[in-house]
CSV table of C-alpha atoms in Angstrom, one decimal:
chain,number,residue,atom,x,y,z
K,1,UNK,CA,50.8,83.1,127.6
K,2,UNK,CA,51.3,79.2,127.7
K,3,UNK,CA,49.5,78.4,124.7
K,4,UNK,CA,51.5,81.0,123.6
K,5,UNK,CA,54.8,79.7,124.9
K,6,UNK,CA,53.7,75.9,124.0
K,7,UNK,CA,53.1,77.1,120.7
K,8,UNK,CA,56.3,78.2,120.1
K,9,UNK,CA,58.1,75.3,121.3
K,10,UNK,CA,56.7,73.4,119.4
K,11,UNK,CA,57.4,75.3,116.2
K,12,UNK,CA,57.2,78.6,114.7
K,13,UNK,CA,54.4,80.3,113.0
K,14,UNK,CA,53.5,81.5,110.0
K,15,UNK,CA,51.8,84.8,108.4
K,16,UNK,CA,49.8,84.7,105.4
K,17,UNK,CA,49.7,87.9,103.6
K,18,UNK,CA,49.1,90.1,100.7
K,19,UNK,CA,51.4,92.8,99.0
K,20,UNK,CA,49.5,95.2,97.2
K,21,UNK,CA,46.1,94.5,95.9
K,22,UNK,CA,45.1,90.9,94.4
K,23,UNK,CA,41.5,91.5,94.2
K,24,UNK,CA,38.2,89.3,95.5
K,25,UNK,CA,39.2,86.1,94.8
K,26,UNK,CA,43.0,86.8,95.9
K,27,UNK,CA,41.9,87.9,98.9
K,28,UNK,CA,39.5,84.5,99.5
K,29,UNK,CA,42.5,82.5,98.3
K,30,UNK,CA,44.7,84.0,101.1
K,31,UNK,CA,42.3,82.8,103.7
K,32,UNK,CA,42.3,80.1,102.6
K,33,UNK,CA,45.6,79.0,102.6
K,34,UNK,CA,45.2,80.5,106.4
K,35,UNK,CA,42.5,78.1,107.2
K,36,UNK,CA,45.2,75.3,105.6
K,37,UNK,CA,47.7,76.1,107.6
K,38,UNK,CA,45.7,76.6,111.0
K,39,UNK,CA,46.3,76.8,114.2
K,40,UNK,CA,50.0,77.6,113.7
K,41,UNK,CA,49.6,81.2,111.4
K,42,UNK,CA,47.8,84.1,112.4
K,43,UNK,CA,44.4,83.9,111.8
K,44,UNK,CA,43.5,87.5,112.1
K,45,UNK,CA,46.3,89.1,110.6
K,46,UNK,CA,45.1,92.4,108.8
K,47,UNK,CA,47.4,93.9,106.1
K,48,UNK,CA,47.3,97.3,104.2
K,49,UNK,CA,47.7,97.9,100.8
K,50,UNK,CA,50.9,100.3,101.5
K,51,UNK,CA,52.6,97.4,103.8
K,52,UNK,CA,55.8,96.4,102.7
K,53,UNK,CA,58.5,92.9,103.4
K,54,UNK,CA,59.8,94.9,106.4
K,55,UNK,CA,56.8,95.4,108.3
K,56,UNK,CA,56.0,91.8,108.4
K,57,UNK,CA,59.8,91.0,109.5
K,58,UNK,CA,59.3,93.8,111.6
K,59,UNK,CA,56.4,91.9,113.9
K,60,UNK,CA,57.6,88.2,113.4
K,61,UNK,CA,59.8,88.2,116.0
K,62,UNK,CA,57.5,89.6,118.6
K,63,UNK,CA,54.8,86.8,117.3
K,64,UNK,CA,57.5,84.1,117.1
K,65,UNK,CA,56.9,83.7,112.7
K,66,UNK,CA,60.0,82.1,110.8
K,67,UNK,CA,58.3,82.1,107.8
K,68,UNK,CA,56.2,84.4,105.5
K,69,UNK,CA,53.5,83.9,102.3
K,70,UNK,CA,52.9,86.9,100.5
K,71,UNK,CA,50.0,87.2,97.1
K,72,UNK,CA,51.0,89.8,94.9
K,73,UNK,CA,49.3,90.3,91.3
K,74,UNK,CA,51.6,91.3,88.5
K,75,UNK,CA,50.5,94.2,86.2
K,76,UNK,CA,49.7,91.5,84.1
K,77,UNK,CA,47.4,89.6,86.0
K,78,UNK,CA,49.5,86.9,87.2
K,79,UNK,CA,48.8,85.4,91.0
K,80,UNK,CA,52.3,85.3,92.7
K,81,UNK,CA,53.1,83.4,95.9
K,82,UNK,CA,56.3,84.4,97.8
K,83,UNK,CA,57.5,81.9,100.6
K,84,UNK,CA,60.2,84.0,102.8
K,85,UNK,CA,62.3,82.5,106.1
K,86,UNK,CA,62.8,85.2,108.2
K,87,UNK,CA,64.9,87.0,109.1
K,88,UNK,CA,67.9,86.1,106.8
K,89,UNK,CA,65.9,83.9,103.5
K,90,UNK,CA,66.1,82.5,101.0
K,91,UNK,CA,63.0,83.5,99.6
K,92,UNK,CA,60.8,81.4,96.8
K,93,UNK,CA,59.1,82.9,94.5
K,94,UNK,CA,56.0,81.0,93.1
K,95,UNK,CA,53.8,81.7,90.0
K,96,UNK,CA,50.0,80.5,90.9
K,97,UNK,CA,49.1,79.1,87.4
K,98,UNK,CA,45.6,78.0,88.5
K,99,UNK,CA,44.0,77.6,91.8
K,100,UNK,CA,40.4,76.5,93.2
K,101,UNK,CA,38.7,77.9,96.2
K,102,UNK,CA,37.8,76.2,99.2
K,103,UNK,CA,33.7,77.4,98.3
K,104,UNK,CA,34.0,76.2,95.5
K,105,UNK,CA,35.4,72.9,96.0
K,106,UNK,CA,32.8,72.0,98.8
K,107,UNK,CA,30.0,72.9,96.9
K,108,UNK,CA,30.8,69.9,94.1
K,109,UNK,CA,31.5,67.5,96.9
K,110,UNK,CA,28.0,65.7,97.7
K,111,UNK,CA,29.2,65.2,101.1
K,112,UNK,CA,31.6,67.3,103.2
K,113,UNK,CA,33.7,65.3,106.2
K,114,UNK,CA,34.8,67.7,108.3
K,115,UNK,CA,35.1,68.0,112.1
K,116,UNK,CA,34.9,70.7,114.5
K,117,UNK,CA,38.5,69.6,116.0
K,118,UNK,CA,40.4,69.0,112.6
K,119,UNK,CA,41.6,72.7,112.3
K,120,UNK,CA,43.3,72.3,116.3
K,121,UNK,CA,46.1,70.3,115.1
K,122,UNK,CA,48.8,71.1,112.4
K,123,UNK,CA,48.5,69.4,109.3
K,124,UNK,CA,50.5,66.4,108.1
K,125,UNK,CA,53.3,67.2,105.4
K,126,UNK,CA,53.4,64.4,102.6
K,127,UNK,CA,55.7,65.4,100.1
K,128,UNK,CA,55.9,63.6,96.5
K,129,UNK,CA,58.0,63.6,93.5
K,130,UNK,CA,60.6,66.0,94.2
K,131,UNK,CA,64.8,65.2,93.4
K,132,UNK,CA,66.8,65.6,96.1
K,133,UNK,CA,69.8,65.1,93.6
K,134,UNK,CA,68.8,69.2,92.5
K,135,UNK,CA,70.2,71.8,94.5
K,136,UNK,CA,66.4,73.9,94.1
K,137,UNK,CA,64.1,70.9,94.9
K,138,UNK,CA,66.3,69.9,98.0
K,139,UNK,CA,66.0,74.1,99.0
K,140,UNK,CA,61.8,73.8,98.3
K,141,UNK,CA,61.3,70.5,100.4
K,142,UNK,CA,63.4,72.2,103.6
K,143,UNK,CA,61.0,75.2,103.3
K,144,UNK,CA,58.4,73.8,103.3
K,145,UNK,CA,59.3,71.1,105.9
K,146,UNK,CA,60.7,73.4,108.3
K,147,UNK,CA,57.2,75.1,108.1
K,148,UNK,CA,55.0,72.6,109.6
K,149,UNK,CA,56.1,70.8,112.9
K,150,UNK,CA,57.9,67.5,112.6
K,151,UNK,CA,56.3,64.1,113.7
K,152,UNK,CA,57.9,61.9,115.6
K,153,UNK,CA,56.6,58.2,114.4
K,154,UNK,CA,57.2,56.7,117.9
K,155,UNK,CA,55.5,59.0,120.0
K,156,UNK,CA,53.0,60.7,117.8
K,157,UNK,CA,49.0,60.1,118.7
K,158,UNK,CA,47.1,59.4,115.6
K,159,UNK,CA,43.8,60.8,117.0
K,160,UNK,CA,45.8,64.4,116.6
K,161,UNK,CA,46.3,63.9,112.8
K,162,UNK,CA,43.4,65.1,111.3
K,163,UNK,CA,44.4,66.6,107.8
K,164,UNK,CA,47.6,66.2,105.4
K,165,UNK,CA,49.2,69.0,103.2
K,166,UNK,CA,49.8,67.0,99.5
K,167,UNK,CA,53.4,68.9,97.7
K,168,UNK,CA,53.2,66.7,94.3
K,169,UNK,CA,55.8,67.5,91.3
K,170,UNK,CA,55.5,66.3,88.1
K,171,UNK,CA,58.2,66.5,86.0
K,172,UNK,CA,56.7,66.4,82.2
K,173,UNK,CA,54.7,70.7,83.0
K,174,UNK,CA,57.1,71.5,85.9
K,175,UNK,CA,54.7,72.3,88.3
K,176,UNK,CA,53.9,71.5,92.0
K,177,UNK,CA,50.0,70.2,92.9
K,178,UNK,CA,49.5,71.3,96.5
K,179,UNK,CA,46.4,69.3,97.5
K,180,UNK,CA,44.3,69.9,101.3
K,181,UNK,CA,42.8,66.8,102.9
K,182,UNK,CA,40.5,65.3,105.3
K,183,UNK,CA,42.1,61.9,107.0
K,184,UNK,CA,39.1,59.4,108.0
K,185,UNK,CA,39.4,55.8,108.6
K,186,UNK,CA,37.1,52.8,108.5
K,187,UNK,CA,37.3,49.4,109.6
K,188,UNK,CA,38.0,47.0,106.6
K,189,UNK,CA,36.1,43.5,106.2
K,190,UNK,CA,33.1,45.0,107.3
K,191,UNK,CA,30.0,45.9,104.9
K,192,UNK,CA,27.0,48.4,105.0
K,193,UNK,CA,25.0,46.7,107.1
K,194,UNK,CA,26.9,46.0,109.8
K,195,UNK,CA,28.5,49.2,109.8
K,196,UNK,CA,24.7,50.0,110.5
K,197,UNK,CA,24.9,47.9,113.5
K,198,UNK,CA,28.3,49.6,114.9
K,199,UNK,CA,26.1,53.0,114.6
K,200,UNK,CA,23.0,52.6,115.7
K,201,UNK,CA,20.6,49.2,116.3
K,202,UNK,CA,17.9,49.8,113.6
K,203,UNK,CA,14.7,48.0,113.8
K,204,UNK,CA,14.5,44.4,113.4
K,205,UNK,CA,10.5,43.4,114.2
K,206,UNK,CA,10.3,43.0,110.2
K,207,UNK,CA,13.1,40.3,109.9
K,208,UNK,CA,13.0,36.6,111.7
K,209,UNK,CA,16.5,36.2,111.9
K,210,UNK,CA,19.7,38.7,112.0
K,211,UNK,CA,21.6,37.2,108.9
K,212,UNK,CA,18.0,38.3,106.7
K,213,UNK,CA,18.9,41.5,107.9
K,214,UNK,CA,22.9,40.9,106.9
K,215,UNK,CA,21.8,39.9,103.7
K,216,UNK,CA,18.4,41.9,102.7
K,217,UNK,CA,20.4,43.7,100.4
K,218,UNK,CA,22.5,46.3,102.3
K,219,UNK,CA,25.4,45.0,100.8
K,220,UNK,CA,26.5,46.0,97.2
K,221,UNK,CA,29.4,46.0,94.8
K,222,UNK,CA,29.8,49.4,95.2
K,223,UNK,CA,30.6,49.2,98.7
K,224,UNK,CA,33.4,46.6,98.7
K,225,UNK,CA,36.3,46.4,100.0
K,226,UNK,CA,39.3,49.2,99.7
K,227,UNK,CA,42.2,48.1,98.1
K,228,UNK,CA,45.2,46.6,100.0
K,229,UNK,CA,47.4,49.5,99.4
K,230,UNK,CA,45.3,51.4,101.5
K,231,UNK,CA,44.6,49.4,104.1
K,232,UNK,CA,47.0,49.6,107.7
K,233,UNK,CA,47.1,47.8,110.4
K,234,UNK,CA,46.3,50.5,113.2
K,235,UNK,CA,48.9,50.5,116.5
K,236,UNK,CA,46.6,52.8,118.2
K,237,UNK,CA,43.3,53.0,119.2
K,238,UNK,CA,41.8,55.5,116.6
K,239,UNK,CA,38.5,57.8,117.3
K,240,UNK,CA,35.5,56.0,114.6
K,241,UNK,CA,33.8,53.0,115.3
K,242,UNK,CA,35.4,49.6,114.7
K,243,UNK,CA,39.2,51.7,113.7
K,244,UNK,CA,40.6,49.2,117.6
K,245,UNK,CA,44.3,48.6,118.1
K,246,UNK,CA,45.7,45.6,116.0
K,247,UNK,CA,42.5,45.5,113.3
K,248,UNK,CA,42.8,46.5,109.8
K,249,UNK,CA,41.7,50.0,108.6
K,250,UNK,CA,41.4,51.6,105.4
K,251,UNK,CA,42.6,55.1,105.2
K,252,UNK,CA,40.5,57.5,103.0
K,253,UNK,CA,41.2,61.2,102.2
K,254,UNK,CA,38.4,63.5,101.4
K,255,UNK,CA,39.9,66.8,99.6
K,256,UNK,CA,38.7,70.2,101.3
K,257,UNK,CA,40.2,73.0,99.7
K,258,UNK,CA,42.4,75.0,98.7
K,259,UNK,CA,44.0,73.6,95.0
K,260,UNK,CA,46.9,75.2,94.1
K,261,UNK,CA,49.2,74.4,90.1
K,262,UNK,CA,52.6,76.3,91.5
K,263,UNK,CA,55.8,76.9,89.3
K,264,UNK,CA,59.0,77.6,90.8
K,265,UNK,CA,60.5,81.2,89.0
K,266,UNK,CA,63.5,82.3,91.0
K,267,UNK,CA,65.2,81.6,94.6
K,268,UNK,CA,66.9,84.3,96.3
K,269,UNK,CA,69.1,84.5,98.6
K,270,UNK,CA,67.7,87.6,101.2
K,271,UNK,CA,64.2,88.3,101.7
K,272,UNK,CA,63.1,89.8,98.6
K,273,UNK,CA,66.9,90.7,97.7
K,274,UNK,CA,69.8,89.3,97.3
K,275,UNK,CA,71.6,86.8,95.0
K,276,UNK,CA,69.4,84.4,92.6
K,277,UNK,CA,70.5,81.5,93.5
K,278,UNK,CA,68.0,80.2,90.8
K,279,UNK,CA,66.0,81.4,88.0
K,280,UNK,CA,63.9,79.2,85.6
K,281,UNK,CA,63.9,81.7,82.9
K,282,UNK,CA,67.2,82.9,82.9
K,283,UNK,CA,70.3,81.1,82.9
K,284,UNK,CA,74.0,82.7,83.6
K,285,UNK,CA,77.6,81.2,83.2
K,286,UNK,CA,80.1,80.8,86.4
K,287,UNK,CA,82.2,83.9,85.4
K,288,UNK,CA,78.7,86.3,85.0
K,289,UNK,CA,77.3,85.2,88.2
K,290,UNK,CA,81.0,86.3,89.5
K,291,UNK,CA,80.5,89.9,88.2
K,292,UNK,CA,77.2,89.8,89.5
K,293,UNK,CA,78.6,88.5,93.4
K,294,UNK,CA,80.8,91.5,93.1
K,295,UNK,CA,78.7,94.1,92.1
K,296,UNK,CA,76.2,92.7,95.1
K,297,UNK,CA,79.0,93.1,97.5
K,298,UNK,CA,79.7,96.5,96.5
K,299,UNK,CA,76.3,97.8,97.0
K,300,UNK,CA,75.9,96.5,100.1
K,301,UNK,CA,79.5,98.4,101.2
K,302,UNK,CA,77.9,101.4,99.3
K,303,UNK,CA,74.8,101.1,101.5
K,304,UNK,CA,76.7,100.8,104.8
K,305,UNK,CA,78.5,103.7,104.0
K,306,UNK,CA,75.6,105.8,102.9
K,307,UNK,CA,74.4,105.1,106.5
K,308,UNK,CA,76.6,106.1,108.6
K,309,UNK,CA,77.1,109.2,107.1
K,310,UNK,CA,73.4,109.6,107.0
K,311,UNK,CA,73.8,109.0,110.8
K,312,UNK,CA,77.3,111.3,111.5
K,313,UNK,CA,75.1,114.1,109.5
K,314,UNK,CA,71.8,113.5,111.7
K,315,UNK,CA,73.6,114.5,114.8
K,316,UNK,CA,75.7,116.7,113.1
K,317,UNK,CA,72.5,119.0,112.5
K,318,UNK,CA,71.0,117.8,115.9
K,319,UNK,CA,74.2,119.6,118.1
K,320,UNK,CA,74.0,122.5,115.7
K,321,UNK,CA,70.1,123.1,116.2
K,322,UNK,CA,71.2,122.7,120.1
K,323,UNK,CA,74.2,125.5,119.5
K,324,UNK,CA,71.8,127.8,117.8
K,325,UNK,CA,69.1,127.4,120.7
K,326,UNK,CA,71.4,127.9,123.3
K,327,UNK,CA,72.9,131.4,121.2
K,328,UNK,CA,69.5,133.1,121.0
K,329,UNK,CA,68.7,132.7,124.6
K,330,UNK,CA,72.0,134.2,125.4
K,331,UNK,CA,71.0,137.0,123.1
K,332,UNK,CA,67.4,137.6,124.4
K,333,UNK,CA,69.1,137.3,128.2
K,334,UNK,CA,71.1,140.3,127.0
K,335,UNK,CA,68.6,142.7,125.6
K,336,UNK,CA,66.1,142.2,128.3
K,337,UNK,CA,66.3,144.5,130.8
K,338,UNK,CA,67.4,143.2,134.6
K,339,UNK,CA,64.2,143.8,136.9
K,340,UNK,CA,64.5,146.1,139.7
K,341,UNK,CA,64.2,145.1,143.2
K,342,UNK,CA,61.2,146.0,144.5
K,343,UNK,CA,59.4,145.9,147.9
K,344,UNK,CA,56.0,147.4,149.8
K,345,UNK,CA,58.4,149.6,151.8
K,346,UNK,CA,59.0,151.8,149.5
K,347,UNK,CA,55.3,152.6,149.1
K,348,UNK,CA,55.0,153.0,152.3
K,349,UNK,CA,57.6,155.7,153.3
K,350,UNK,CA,56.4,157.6,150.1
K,351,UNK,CA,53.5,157.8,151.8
K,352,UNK,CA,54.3,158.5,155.3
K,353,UNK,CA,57.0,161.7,153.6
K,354,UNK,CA,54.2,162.8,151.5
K,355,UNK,CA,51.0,163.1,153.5
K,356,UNK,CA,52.9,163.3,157.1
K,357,UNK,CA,51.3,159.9,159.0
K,358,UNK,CA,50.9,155.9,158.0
K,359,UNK,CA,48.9,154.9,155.8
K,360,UNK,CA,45.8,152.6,156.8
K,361,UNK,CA,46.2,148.5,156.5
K,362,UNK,CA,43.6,148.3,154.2
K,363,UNK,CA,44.3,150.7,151.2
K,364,UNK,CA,47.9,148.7,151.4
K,365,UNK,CA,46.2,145.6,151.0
K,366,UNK,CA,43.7,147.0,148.2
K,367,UNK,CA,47.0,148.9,146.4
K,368,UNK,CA,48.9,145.6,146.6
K,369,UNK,CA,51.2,145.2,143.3
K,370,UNK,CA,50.0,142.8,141.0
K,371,UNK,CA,52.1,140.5,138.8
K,372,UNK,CA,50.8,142.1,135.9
K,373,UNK,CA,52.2,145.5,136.6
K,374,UNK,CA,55.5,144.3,137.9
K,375,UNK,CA,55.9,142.5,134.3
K,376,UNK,CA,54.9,145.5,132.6
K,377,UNK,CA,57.0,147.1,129.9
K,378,UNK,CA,57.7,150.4,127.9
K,379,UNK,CA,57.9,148.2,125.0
K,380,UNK,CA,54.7,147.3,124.8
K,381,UNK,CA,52.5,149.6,125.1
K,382,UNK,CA,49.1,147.1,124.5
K,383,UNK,CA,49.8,146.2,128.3
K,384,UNK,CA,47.9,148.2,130.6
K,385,UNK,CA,48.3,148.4,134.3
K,386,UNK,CA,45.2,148.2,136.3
K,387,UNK,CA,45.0,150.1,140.0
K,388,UNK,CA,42.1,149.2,142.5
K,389,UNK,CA,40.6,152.7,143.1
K,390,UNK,CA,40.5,153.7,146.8
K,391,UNK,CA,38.0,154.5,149.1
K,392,UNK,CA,37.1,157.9,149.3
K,393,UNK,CA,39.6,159.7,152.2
K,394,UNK,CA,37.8,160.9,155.5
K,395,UNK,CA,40.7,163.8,155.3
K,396,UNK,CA,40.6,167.3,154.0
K,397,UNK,CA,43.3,166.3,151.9
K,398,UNK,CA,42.8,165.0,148.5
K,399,UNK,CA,44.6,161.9,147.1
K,400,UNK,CA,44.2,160.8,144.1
K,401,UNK,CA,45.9,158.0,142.1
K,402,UNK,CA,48.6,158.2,139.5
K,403,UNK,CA,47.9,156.8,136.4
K,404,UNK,CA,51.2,157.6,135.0
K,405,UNK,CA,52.9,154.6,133.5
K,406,UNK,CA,56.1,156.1,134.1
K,407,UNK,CA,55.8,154.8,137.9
K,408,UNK,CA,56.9,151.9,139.0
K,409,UNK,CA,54.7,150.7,142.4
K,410,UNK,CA,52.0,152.5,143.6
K,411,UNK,CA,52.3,156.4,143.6
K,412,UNK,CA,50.0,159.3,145.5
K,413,UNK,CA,50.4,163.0,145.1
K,414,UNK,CA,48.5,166.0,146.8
K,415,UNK,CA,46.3,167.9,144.4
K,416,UNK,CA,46.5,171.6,144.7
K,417,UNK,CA,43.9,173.3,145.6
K,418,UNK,CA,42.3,175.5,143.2
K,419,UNK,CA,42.9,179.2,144.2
């Protein structure tokens, strides 16, 4: 809970999802702008085919998300990439017009510098070639800048930088390069060999002095010196030997996936609806985007309407259903018959006035009136009541047991005798 809590403070998250299905190499794309943007998305975030816009905004604000990426695939085979803030927009929409996988990337690389710690830390934003002057590259760079935590040059920690997120436009295609990459330093002024030394001391029996050793060929033109526009004078002490406080490093950037050649087709101004505040393709005068305005406006009155009578009806039919409910138990309380009181007394005098004494304690409790016979009904005939038989009586006089159905209780009467 206070990674969770830290997590939010520091900024918001993001979920990387699909909308419909984009196929294998969609789906390995999506992760892998996921593994870009760790730890601040969700990693494990499982979508359905059927999930829509509102069941990601749905979530977001339990997980703390102010942003969403969606991959759709149009029916023409077009990747699309849709950036949403949540809950209110604007929302970009992106046409992928190529893009390289991770995989694929490493494998040409003949060596891979990664680290196991590089993915705990947000990337770095570097953003490149974009007009502020323009009302749509102003709205991109605040996306995308409000995505990523801010840095704070005087207190950051360089050790926690790891990676940088490239955003390059170019102007001539009108396209934006989205670059991944690996941020390593090394010490400048210092060649192969004693770069060897700052390692590990190899072994020097073969050599009579250090400088053959320095100069034994370990050095050549291809390991020179990086150019002065990439080489920093560090304020920090940086993790790699040789990169000390005050000394000069060169920075180097080692590319590790994903590539992604984005074009810019429409803003909106909702999440997934709304007004286009921009469309490449299409361009409208002042008084048409009026017309439009006002027909928006309308539908959304129409819509708010619609609702509340969709509501007013809802519990409308609700007290109705309640009305009817309460009728028909007034009506079934009417036709059933009240139940007569009824008590073991009255079995009991019919049997002292019929046979002349008490009857014994035991045939009461074996003749006891069951619940089933109490509830039993003319009108339903299937019911059956069942009577425990009696002992056989000690006296000359017969008893037998009614069977009639017509008796409430338990009922005797003396069998004549046969003349």
């Amino acid at each position: 809970k206070q990674w969770y809590q830290r997590r939010v403070a520091i900024t918001a998250g993001t979920f990387v999802g699909n909308k419909g299905k984009i196929g294998k190499s969609g789906l390995s794309l999506m992760l892998d702008v996921r593994k870009c943007l760790e730890p601040l998305t969700a990693r494990n975030l499982k979508a359905r085919k059927y999930n829509k816009i509102k069941d990601y905004i749905h979530v977001s604000s339990q997980f703390g998300v102010s942003h969403l990426l969606l991959m759709s695939k149009s029916m023409l085979g077009y990747m699309n990439l849709r950036v949403c803030k949540v809950p209110r927009g604007p929302t970009l929409s992106f046409r992928i017009s190529s893009f390289l996988l991770l995989k694929d990337l490493v494998s040409s690389l003949k060596r891979v510098k990664t680290h196991q710690q590089s993915h705990e830390s947000a990337p770095l934003l570097i953003m490149n070639g974009f007009d502020e002057s323009l009302p749509h590259h102003k709205l991109i760079t605040t996306t995308f800048q409000n995505m990523l935590p801010a840095v704070n040059v005087k207190t950051v920690k360089l050790n926690s930088i790891k990676r940088c997120l490239l955003l390059n436009y170019t102007a001539d295609t009108d396209t934006i390069e989205l670059r991944h990459y690996n941020i390593a330093a090394t010490p400048v002024g210092v060649n192969k060999a004693v770069k060897k030394l700052l390692k590990k001391v190899p072994d020097l029996s073969r050599y009579s002095d250090i400088s053959e050793f320095l100069t034994n060929g370990y050095f050549s033109e291809s390991d020179g010196e990086d150019g002065p526009e990439n080489q920093v004078e560090l304020p920090q002490n940086l993790s790699g030997k040789g990169n000390m406080k005050s000394n000069r490093s060169a920075v180097r950037l080692t590319e590790l996936g994903p590539r992604l050649t984005l074009k810019l087709v429409k803003i909106q101004e909702g999440v997934g609806e709304g007004e286009v505040l921009y469309h490449s393709h299409v361009k409208k005068t002042a008084e048409e985007k009026k017309k439009l305005r006002v027909k928006i406006e309308k539908q959304k009155v129409l819509k708010e309407k619609r609702k509340k009578e969709q509501a007013k009806n809802v519990e409308r039919k609700k007290k109705e259903r309640e009305q009817e409910t309460s009728k028909k138990r007034k009506r079934e309380r009417a036709v059933r018959p009240e139940k007569d009181e009824y008590s073991d007394d009255d079995d009991v005098q019919y049997y002292k006035d019929e046979i002349g004494e008490m009857p014994d304690a035991e045939l009461l409790l074996r003749t006891k009136r069951t619940k089933r016979s109490e509830n039993f009904s003319k009108d339903n005939p299937k019911k059956k009541v069942k009577f425990a038989e009696p002992e056989p009586s000690t006296s000359k006089t017969k008893i037998e047991h009614s069977k009639s159905t017509n008796v409430k209780g338990i009922a005797f009467r003396r069998k004549k005798k046969s003349a």
